[in-house]
PDB file of C-alpha atoms in Angstrom:
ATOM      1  CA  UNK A 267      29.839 -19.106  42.701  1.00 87.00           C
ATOM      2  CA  UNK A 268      26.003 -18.348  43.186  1.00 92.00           C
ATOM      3  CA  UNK A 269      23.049 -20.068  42.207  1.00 93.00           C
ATOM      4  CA  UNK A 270      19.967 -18.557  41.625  1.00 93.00           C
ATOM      5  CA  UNK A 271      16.412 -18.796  39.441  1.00 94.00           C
ATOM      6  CA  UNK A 272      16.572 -16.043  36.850  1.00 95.00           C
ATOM      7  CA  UNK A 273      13.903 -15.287  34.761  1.00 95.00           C
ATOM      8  CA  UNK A 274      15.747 -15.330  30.971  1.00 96.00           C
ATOM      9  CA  UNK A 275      14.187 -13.442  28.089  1.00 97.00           C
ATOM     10  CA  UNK A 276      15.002 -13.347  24.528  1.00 96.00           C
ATOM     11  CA  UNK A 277      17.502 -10.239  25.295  1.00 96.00           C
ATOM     12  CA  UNK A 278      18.925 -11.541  28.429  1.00 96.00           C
ATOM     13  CA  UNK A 279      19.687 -14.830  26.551  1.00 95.00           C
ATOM     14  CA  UNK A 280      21.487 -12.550  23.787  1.00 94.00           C
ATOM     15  CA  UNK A 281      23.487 -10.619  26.505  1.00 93.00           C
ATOM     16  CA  UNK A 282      24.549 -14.066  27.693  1.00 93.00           C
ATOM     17  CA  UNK A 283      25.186 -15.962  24.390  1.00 93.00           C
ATOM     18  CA  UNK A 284      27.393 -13.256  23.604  1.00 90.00           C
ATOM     19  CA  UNK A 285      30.304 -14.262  25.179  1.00 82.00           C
ATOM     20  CA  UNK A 286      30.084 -17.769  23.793  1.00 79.00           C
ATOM     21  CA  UNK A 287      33.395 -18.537  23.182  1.00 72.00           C
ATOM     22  CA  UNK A 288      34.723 -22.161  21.880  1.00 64.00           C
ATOM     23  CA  UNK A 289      31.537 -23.934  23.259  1.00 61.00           C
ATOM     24  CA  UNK A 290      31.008 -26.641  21.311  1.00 63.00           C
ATOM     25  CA  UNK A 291      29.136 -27.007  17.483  1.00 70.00           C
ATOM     26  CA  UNK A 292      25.644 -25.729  17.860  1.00 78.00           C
ATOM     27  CA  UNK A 293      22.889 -28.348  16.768  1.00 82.00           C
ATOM     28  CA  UNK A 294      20.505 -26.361  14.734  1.00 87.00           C
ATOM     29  CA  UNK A 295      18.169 -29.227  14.975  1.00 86.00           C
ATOM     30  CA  UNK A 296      18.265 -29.477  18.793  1.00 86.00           C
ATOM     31  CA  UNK A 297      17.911 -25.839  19.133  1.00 92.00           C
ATOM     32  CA  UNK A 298      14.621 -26.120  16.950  1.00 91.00           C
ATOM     33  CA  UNK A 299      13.459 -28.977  19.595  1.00 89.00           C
ATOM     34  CA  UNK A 300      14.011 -26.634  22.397  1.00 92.00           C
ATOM     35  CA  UNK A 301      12.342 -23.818  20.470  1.00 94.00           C
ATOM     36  CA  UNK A 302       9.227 -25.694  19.965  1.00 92.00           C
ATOM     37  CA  UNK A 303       9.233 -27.367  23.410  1.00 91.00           C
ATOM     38  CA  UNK A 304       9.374 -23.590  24.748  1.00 94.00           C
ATOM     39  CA  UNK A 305       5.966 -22.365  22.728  1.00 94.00           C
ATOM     40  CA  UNK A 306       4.119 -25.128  23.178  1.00 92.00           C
ATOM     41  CA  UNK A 307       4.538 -24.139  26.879  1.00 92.00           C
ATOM     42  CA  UNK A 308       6.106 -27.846  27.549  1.00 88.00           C
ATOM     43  CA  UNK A 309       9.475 -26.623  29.288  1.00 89.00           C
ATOM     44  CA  UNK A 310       9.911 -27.346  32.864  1.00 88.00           C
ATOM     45  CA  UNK A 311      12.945 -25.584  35.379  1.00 88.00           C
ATOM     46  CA  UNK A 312      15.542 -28.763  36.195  1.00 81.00           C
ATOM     47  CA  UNK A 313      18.244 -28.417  37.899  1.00 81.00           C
ATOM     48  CA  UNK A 314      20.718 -28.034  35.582  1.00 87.00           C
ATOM     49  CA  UNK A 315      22.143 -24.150  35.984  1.00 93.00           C
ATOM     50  CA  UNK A 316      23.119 -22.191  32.700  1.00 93.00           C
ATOM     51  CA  UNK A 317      26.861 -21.542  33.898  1.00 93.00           C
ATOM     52  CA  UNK A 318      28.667 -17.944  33.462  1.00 92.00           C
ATOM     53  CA  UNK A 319      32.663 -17.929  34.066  1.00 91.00           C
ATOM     54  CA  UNK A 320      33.945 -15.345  36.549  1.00 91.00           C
ATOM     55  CA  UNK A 321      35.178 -13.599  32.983  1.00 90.00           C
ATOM     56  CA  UNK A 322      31.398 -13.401  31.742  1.00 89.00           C
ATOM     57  CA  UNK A 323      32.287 -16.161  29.730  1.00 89.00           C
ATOM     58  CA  UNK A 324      29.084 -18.810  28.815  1.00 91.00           C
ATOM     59  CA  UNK A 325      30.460 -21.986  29.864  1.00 88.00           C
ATOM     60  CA  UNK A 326      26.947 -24.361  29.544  1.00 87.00           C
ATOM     61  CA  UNK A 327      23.618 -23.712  28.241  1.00 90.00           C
ATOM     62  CA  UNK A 328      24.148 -22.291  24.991  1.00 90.00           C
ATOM     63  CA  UNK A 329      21.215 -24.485  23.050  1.00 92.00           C
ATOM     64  CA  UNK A 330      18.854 -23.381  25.941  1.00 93.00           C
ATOM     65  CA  UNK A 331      19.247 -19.455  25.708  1.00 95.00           C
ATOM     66  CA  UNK A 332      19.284 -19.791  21.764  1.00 95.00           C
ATOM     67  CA  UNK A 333      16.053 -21.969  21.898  1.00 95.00           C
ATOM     68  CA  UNK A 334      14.863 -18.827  24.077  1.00 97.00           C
ATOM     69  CA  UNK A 335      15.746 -16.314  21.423  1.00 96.00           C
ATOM     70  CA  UNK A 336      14.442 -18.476  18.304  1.00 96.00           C
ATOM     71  CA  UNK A 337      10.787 -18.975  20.284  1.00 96.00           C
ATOM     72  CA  UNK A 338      10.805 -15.353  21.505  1.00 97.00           C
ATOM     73  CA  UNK A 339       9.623 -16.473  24.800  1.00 96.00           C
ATOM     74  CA  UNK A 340      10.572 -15.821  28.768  1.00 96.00           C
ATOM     75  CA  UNK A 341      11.472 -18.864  30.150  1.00 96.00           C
ATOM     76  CA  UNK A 342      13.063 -19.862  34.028  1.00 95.00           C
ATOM     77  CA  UNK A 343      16.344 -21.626  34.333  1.00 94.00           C
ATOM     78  CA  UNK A 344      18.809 -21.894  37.280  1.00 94.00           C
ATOM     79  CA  UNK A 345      22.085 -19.386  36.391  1.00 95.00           C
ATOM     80  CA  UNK A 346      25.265 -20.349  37.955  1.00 94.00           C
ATOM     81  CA  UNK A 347      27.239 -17.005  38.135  1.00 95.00           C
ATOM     82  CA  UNK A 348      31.107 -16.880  38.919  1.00 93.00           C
ATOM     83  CA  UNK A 349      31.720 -20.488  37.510  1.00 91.00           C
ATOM     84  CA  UNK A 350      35.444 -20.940  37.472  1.00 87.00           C
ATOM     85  CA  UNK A 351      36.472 -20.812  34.207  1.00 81.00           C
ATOM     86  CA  UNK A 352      38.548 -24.075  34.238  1.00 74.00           C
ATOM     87  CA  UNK A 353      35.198 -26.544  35.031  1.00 72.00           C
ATOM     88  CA  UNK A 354      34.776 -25.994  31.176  1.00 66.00           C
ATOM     89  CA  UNK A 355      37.124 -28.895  30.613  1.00 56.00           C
ATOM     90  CA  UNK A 356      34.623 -30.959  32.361  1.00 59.00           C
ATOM     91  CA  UNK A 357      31.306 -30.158  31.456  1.00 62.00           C
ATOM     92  CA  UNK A 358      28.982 -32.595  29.421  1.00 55.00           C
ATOM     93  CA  UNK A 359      31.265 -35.757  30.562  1.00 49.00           C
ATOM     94  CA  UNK A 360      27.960 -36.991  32.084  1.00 50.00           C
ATOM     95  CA  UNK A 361      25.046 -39.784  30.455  1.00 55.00           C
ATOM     96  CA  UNK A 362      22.173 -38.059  29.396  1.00 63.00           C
ATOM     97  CA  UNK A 363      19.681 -39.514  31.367  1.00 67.00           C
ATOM     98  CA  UNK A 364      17.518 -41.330  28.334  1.00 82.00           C
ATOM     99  CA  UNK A 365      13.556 -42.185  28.677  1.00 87.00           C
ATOM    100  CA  UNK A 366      14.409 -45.582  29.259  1.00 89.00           C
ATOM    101  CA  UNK A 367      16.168 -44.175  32.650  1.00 85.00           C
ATOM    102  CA  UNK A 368      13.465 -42.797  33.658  1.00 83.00           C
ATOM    103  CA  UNK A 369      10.565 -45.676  32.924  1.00 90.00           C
ATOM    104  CA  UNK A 370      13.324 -47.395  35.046  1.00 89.00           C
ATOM    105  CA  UNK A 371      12.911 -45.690  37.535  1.00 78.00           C
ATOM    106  CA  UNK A 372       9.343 -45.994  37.570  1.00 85.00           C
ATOM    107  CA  UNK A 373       9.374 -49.522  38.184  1.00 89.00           C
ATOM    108  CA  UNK A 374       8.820 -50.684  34.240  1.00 93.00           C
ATOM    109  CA  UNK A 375      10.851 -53.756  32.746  1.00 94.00           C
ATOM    110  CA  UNK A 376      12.397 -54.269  29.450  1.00 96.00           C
ATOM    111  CA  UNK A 377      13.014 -50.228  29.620  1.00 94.00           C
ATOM    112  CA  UNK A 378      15.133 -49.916  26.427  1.00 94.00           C
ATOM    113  CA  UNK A 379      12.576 -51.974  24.344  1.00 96.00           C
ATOM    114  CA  UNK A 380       9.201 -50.276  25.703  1.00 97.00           C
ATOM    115  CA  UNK A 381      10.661 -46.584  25.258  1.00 95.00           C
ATOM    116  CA  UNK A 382      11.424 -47.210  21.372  1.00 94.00           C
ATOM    117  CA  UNK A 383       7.526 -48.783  21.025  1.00 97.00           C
ATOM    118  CA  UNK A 384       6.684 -46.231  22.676  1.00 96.00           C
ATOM    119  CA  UNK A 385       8.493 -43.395  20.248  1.00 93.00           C
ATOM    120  CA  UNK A 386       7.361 -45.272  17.284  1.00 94.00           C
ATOM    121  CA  UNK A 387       3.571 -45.098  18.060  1.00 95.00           C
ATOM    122  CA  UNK A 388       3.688 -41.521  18.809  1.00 93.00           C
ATOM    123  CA  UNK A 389       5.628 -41.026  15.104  1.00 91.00           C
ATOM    124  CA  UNK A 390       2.356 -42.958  14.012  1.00 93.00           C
ATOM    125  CA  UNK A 391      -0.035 -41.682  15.285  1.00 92.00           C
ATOM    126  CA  UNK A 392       1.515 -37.980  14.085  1.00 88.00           C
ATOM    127  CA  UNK A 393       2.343 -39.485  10.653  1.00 87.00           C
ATOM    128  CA  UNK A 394       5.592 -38.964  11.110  1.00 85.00           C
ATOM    129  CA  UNK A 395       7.114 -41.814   9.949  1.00 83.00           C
ATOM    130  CA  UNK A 396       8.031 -42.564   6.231  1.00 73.00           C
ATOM    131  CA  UNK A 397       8.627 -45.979   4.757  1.00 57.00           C
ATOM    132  CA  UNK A 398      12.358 -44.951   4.875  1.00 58.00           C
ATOM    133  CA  UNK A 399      12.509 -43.634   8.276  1.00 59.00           C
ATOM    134  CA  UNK A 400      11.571 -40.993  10.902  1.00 59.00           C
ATOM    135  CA  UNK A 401      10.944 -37.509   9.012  1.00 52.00           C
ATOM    136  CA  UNK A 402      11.964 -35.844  12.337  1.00 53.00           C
ATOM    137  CA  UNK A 403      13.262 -36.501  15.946  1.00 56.00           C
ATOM    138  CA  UNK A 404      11.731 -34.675  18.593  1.00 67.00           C
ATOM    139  CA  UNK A 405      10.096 -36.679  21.770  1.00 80.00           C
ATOM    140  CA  UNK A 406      11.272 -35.873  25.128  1.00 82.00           C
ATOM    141  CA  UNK A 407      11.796 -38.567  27.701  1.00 85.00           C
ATOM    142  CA  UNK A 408       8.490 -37.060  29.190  1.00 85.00           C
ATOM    143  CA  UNK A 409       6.243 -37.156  26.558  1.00 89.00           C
ATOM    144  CA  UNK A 410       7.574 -41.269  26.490  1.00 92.00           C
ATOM    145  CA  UNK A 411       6.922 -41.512  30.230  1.00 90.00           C
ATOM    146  CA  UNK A 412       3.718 -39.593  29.919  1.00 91.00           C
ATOM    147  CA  UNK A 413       2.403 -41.681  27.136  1.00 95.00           C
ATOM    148  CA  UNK A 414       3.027 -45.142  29.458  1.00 95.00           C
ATOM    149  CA  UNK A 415       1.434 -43.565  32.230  1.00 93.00           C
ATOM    150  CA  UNK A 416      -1.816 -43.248  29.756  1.00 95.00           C
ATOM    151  CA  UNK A 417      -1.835 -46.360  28.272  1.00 94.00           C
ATOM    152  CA  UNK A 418       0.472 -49.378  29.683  1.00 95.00           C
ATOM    153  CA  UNK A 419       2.374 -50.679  26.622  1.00 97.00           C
ATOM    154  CA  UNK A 420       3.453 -53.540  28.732  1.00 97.00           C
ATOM    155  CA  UNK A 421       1.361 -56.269  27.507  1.00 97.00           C
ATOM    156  CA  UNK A 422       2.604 -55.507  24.134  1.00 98.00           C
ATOM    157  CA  UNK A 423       6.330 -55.893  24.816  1.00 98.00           C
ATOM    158  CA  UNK A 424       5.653 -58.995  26.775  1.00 97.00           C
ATOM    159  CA  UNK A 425       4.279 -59.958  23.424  1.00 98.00           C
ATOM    160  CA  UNK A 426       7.615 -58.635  21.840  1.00 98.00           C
ATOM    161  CA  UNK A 427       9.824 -60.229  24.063  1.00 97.00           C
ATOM    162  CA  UNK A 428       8.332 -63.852  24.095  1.00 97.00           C
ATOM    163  CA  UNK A 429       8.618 -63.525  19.976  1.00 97.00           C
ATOM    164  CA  UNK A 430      12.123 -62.544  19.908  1.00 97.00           C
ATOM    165  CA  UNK A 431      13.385 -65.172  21.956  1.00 96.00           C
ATOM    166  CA  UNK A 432      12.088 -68.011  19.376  1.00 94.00           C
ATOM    167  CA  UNK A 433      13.156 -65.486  16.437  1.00 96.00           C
ATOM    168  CA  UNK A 434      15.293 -62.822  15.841  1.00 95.00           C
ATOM    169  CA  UNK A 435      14.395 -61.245  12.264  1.00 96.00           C
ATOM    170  CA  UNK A 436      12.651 -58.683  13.955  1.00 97.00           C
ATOM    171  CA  UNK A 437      13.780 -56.905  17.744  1.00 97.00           C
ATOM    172  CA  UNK A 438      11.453 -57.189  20.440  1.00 98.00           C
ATOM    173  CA  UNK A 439      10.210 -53.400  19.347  1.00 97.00           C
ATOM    174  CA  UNK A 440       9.309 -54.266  15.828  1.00 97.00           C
ATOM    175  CA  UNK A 441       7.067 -56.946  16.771  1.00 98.00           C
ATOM    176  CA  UNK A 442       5.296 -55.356  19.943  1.00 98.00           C
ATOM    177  CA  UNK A 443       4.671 -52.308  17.156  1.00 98.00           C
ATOM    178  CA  UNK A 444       2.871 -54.245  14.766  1.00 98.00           C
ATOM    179  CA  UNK A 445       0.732 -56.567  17.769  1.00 98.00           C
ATOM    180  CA  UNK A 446      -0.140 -53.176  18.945  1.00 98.00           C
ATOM    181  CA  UNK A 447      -0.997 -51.291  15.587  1.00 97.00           C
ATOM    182  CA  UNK A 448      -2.168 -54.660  14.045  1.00 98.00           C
ATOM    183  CA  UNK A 449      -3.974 -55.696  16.822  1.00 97.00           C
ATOM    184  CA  UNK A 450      -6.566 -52.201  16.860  1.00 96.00           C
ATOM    185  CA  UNK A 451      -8.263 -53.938  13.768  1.00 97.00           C
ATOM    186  CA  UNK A 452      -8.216 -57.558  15.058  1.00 97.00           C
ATOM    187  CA  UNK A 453      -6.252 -58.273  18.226  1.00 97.00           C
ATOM    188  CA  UNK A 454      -6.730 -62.435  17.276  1.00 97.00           C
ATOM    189  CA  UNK A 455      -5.535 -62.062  13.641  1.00 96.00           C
ATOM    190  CA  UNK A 456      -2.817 -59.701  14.761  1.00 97.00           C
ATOM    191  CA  UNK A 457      -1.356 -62.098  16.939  1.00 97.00           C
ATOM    192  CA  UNK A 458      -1.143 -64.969  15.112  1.00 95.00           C
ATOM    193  CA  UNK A 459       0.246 -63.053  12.316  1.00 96.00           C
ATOM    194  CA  UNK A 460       3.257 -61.617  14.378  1.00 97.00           C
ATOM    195  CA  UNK A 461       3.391 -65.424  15.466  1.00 96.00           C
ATOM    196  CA  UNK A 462       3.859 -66.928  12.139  1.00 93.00           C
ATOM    197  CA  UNK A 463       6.323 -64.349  11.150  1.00 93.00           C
ATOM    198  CA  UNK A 464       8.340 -65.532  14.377  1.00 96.00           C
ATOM    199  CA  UNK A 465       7.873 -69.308  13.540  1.00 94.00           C
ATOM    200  CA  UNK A 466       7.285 -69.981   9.794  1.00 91.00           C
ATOM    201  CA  UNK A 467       5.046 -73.025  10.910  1.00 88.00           C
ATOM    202  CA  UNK A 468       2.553 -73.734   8.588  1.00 84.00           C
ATOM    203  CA  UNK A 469       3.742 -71.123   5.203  1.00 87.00           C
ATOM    204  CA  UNK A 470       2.854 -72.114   1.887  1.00 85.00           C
ATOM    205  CA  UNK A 471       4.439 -71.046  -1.059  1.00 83.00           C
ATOM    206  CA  UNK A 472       4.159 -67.530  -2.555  1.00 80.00           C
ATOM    207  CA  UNK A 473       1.879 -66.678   0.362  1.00 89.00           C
ATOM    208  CA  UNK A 474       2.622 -63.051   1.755  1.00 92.00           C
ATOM    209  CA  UNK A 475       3.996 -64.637   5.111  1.00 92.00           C
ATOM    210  CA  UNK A 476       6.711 -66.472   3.453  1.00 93.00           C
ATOM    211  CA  UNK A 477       7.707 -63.637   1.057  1.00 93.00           C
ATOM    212  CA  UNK A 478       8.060 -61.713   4.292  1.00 95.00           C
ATOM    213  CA  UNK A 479      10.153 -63.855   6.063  1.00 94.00           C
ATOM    214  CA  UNK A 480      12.514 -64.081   3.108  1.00 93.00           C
ATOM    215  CA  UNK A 481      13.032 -60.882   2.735  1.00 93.00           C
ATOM    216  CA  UNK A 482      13.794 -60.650   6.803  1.00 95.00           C
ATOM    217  CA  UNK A 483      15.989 -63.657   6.532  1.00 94.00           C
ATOM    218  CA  UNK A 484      18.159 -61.798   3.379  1.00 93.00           C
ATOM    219  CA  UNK A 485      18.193 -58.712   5.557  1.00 90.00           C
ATOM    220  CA  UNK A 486      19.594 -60.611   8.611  1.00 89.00           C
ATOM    221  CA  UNK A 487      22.096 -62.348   7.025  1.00 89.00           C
ATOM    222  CA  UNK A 488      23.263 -59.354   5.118  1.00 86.00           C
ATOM    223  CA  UNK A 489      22.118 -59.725   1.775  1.00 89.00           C
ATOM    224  CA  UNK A 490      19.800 -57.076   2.547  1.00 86.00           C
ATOM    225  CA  UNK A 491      20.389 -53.941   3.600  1.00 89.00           C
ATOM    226  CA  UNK A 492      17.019 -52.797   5.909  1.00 89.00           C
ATOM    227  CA  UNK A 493      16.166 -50.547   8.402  1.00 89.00           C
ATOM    228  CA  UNK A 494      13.923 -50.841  11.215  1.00 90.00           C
ATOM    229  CA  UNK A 495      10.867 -49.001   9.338  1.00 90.00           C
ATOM    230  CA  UNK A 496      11.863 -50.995   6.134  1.00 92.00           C
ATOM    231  CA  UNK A 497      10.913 -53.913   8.213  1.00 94.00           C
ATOM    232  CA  UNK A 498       7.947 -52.731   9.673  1.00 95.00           C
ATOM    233  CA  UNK A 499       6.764 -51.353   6.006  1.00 94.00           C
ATOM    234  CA  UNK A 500       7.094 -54.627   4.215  1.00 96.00           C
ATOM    235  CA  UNK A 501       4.894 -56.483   7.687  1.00 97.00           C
ATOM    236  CA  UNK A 502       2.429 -53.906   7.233  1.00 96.00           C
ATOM    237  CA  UNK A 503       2.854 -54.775   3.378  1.00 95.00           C
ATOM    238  CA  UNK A 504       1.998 -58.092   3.885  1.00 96.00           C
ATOM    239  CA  UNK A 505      -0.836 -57.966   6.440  1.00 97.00           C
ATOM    240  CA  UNK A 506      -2.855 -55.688   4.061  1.00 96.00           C
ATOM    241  CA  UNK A 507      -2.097 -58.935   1.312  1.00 94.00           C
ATOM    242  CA  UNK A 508      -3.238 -61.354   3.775  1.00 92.00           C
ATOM    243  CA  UNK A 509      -6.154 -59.190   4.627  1.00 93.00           C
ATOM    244  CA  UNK A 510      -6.797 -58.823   1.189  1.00 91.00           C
ATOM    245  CA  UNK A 511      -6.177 -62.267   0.194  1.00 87.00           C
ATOM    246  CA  UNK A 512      -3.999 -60.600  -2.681  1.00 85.00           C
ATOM    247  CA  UNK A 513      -1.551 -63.019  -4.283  1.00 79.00           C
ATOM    248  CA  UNK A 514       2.074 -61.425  -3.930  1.00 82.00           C
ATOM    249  CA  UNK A 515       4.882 -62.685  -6.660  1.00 85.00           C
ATOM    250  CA  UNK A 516       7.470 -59.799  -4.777  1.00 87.00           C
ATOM    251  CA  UNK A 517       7.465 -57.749  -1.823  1.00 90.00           C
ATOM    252  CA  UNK A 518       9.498 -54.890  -1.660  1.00 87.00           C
ATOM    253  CA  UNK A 519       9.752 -51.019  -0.501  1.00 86.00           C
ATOM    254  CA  UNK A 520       9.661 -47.950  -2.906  1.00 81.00           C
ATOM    255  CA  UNK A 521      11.547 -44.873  -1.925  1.00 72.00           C
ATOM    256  CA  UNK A 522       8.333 -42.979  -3.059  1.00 74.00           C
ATOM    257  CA  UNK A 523       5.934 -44.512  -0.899  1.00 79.00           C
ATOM    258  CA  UNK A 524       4.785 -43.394   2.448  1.00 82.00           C
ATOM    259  CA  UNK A 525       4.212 -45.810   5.314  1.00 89.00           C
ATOM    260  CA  UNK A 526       1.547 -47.679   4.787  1.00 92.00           C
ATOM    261  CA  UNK A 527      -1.899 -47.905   6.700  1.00 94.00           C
ATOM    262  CA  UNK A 528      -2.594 -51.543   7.917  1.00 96.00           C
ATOM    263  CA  UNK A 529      -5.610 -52.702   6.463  1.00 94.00           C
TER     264      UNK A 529
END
């Protein structure tokens, strides 16, 4: 076998891809990730060789040199040439390493918690969440690792973490989310609000708090089927009430709404 940095354009990755035999199902949507990763000039060479058998068979990389040809750009990538043809059986056996490896390794706590905060303001701030979920995946574990680096999330998931442990109707994400994107119109407010939701303490009837935390208490014991930006949509929901001081009789999310802005 021999290892060696090749320089891979759009026709070299055809050559290669087309001896692609039995790899396993192609993931349009991860080749797209790739693809765009590639223009925007954000790939990086790991270590990770593209593998060709001894037969010219592809044995690994086939999402790589099809992201190549759908960006029609050159990109660098370690080729292993002469691969036995038998390691097939064992490629991909491995963990990915996720971003909450790698803010690990960096020294941050709470890893698995502070890289989905993370990935949720990003979605934000791109408007690319919906009030029924993410419209499309695409972060890599730098762009996570990147964003820490630029601005420490940490006190926010402290936050998260001290609320979860008194209250579980929301995880220790949901509620460092809405301290942090609650908090940029008034950090005080914002805080106590996340608090009460945690507690109950001191609801009155048919205020916006209370109708939250019923609808969170339905949803955790099962009566309700929400996801995690269901959640978040009807707290948002009922900030902009008690902002607002609008009177609430129901709370609830519509599939035609978008994610609402916190008021």
């Amino acid at each position: 076998m021999t290892v060696g940095l090749e320089e891979i354009t759009p026709e070299v990755a055809r050559t290669m891809l087309a001896d692609n035999q039995n790899n396993r199902t192609l993931t349009n949507r991860h080749v797209d990730f790739l693809a765009e990763q590639m223009r925007a000039g954000k790939w990086q060479v790991t270590g990770e060789p593209i593998k060709i058998a001894t037969t010219g068979r592809l044995l690994d990389g086939q999402h790589r040199l099809m992201a190549v040809v759908k960006s029609d750009t050159t990109q660098s990538f370690w080729v292993a040439r002469n691969c036995d043809p038998e390691i097939f059986s064992v490629l991909d056996t491995g963990r990915v390493r996720r971003a909450a490896d790698v803010l690990s390794i960096e020294g941050y706590k709470n890893v698995s918690a502070l890289s989905g905060l993370i990935r949720l303001v990003i979605l934000h701030q791109q408007g690319r969440l919906s009030s029924w979920g993410v419209k499309t995946r695409t972060l890599t574990n730098q762009d996570i690792v990147d964003f820490q680096r630029q601005e420490d999330m940490t006190p926010y998931i402290n936050v998260g973490v001290t609320l979860y442990a008194k209250s579980r109707l929301l995880t220790t994400t949901e509620y460092a989310f809405l301290y942090y994107l609650l908090g940029k119109l008034d950090n005080e407010q914002a805080l106590a609000f996340v608090k009460r939701i945690a507690s109950g303490a001191g609801l009155v009837d048919n205020s916006p708090e209370l109708l939250l935390r019923q609808r969170l208490e339905a949803g955790q014991m099962g009566r309700l089927n929400l996801s995690n930006i269901e959640r978040l949509t009807l707290c948002i929901k009922a900030w902009n009430a008690r902002r607002g001081g609008e009177a609430l009789t129901v709370l609830r999310v519509s599939a035609s709404e978008g994610f609402p802005t916190p008021k």
